[in-house]
Short mmCIF file of C-alpha atoms in Angstrom, two decimals:
data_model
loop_
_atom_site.label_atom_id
_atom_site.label_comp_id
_atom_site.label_asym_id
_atom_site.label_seq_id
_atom_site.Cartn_x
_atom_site.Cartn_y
_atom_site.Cartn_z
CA UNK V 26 13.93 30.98 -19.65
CA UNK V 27 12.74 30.12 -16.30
CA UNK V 28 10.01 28.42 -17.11
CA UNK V 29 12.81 26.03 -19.08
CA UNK V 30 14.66 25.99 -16.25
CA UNK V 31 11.60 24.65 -13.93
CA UNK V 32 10.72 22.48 -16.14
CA UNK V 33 14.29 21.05 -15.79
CA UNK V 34 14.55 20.63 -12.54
CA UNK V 35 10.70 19.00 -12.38
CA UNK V 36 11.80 16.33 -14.80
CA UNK V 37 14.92 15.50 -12.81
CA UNK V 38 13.53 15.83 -9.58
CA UNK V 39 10.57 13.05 -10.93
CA UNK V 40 13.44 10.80 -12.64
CA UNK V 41 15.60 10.54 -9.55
CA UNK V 42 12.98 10.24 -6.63
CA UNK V 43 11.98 6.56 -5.42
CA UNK V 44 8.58 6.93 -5.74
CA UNK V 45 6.89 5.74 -8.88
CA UNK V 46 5.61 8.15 -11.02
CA UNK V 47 3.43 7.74 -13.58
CA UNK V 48 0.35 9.49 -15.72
CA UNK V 49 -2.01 8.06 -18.52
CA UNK V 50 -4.53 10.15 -20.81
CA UNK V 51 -8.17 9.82 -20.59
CA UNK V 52 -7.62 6.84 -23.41
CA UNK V 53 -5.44 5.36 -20.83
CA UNK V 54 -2.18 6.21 -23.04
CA UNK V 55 0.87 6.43 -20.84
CA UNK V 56 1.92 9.64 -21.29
CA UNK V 57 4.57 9.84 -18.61
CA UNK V 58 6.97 7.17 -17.19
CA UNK V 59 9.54 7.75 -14.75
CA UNK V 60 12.93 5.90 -13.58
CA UNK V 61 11.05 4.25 -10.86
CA UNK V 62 8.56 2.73 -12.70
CA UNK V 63 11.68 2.05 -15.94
CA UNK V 64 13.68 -0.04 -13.11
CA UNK V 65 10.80 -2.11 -11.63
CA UNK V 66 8.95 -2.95 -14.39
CA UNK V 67 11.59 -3.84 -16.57
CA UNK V 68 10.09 -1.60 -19.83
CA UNK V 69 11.51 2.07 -20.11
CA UNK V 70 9.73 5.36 -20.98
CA UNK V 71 10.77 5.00 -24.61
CA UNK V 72 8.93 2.00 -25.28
CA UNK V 73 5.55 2.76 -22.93
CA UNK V 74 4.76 6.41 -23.68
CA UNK V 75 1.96 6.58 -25.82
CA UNK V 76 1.14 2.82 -25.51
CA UNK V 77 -1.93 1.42 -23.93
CA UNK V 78 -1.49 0.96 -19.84
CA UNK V 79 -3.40 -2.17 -20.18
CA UNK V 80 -1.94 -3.56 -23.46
CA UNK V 81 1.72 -2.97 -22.17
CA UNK V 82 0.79 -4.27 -18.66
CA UNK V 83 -1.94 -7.33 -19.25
CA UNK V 84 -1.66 -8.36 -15.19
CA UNK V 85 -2.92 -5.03 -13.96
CA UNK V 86 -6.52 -5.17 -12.47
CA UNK V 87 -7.77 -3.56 -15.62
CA UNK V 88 -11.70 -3.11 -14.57
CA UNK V 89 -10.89 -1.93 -11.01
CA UNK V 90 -7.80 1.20 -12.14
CA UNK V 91 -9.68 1.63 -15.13
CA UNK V 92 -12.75 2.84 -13.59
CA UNK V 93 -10.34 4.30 -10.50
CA UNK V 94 -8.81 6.24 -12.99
CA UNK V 95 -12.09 7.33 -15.19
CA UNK V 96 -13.42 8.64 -11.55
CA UNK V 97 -10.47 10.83 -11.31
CA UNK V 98 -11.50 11.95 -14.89
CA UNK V 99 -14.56 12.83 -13.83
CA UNK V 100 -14.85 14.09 -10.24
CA UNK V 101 -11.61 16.32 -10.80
CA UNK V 102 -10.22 14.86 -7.43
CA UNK V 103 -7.70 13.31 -5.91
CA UNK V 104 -7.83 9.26 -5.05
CA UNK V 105 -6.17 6.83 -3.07
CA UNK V 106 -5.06 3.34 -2.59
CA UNK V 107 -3.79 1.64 0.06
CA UNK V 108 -1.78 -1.33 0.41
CA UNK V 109 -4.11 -3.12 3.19
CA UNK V 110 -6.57 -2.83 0.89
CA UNK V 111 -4.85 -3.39 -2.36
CA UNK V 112 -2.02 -5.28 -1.82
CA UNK V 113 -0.30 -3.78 -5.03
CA UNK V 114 -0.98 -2.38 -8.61
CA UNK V 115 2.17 -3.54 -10.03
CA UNK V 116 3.81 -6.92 -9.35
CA UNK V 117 7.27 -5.54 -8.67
CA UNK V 118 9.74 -7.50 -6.68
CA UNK V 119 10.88 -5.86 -3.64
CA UNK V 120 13.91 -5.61 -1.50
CA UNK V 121 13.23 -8.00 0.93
CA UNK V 122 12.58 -11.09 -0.94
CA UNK V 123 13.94 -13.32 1.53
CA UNK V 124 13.18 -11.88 5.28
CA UNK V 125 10.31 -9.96 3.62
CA UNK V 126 7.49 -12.74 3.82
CA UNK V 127 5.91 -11.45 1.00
CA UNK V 128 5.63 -11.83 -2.73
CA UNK V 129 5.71 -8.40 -4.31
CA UNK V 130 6.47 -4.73 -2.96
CA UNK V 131 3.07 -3.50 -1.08
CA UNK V 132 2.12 -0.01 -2.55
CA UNK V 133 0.18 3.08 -1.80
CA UNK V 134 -1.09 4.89 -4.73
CA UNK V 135 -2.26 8.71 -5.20
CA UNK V 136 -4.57 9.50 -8.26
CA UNK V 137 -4.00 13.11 -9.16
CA UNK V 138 -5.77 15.05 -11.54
CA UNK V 139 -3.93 17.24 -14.03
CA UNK V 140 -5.84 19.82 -15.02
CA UNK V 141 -5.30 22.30 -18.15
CA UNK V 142 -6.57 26.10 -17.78
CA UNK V 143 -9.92 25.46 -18.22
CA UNK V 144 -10.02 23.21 -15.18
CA UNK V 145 -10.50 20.22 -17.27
CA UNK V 146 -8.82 16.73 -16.20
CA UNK V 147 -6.18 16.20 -19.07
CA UNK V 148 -4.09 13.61 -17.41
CA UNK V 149 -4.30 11.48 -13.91
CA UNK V 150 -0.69 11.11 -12.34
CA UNK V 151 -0.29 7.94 -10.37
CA UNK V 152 2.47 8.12 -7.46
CA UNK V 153 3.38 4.69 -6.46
CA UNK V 154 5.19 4.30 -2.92
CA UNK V 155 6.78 1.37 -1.77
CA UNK V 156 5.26 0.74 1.53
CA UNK V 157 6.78 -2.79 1.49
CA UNK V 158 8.94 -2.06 5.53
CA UNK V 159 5.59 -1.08 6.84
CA UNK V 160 4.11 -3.72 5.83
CA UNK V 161 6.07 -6.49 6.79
CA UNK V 162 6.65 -4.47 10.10
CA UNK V 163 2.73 -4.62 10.31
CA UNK V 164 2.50 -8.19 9.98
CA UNK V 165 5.21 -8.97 12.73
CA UNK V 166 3.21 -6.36 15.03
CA UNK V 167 0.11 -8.34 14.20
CA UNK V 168 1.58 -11.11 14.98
CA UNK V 169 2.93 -9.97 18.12
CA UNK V 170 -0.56 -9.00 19.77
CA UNK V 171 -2.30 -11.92 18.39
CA UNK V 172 0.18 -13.76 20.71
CA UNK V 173 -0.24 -10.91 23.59
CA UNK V 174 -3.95 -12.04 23.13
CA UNK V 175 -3.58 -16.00 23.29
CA UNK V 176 -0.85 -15.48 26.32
CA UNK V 177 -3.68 -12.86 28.24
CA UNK V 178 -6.52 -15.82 27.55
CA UNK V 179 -3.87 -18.27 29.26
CA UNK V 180 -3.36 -16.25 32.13
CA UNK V 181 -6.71 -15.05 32.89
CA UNK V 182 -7.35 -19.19 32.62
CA UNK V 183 -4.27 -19.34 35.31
CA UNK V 184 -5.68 -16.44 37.39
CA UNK V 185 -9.15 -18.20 37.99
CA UNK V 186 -7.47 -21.85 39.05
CA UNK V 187 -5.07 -19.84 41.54
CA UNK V 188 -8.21 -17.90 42.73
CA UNK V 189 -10.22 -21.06 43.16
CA UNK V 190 -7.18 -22.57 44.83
CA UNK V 191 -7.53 -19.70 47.21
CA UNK V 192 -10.93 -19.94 47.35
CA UNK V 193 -10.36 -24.18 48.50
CA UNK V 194 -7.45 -22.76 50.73
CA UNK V 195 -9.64 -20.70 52.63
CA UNK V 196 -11.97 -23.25 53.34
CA UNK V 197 -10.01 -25.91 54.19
CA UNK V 198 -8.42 -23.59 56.98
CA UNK V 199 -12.26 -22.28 58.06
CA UNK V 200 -13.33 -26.24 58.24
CA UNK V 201 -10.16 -26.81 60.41
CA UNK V 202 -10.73 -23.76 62.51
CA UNK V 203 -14.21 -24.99 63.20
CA UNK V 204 -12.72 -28.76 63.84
CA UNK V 205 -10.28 -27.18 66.11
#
């Protein structure tokens, strides 16, 4: 009975969060698709579980994840993507498509390992987090110092003509010193 009632509250708790949750079998079957995913991708869990990632999804870098996900498989440990890496696994549209300045929603993925009670990998959940607002806010911020950097350049440039105007100052009022 509790064990039914976990169980509950794990499938609600991974249908209503806004992370991306999926998990694929080691013949890269989906096995496990959650509202996230249903919403962004435009296919629901009824029509993707036990169909072929790569058949259902065509545009997904299939030799890269494939072997990402085999590794899990294999090593029994957790791995990552990043979105400054990896722009994205899935083209989903974000919520910024007009201030956003870019084309799809940047993700950070986590490869986890599901194991079974003889420690065997029997699944690999993906978690897929929209990291779309940093990004964007890490492009302005780039932005930002690479103009910090061109206005420093243009003032140490300044700096050395006021110091060489100095520099003539000074000896113009030495020379009339002397003339005096």
């Amino acid at each position: 009975m509790q064990n039914e009632g976990l169980s509950r509250l794990l499938g609600v708790v991974v249908e209503s969060m806004e992370v991306g949750v999926f998990a694929v079998d080691a013949e890269m079957r989906i096995v496990l698709w959650n509202h996230f995913m249903a919403i962004h991708s435009g296919m629901d869990s009824g029509h993707l579980i036990g169909e072929n990632l790569f058949e259902s999804f065509p545009e997904l870098p299939q030799k890269w994840l494939e072997k990402k996900i085999k590794n899990v498989f294999i090593l029994k440990n957790y791995a990552f993507t990043s979105w400054e890496q990896r722009p994205y696994l899935f083209q989903f549209h974000h919520n910024r498509p007009i201030t956003g300045g870019v084309d799809n929603m940047q993700q950070n993925c986590t490869f986890l390992p599901v194991k079974n009670a003889q420690e065997e990998v029997e699944y690999v959940c993906i978690t897929l987090f929209d990291f779309t607002d940093t990004a964007i806010f890490q492009k302005k911020l780039n932005q930002v110092i690479e103009t910090l950097v061109i206005e420093k350049a243009e003032q140490q440039v300044l700096i050395k003509k006021l110091e060489d105007a100095q520099s003539q100052l000074l000896q113009a009022e030495k020379m009339a010193s002397i003339g005096q």
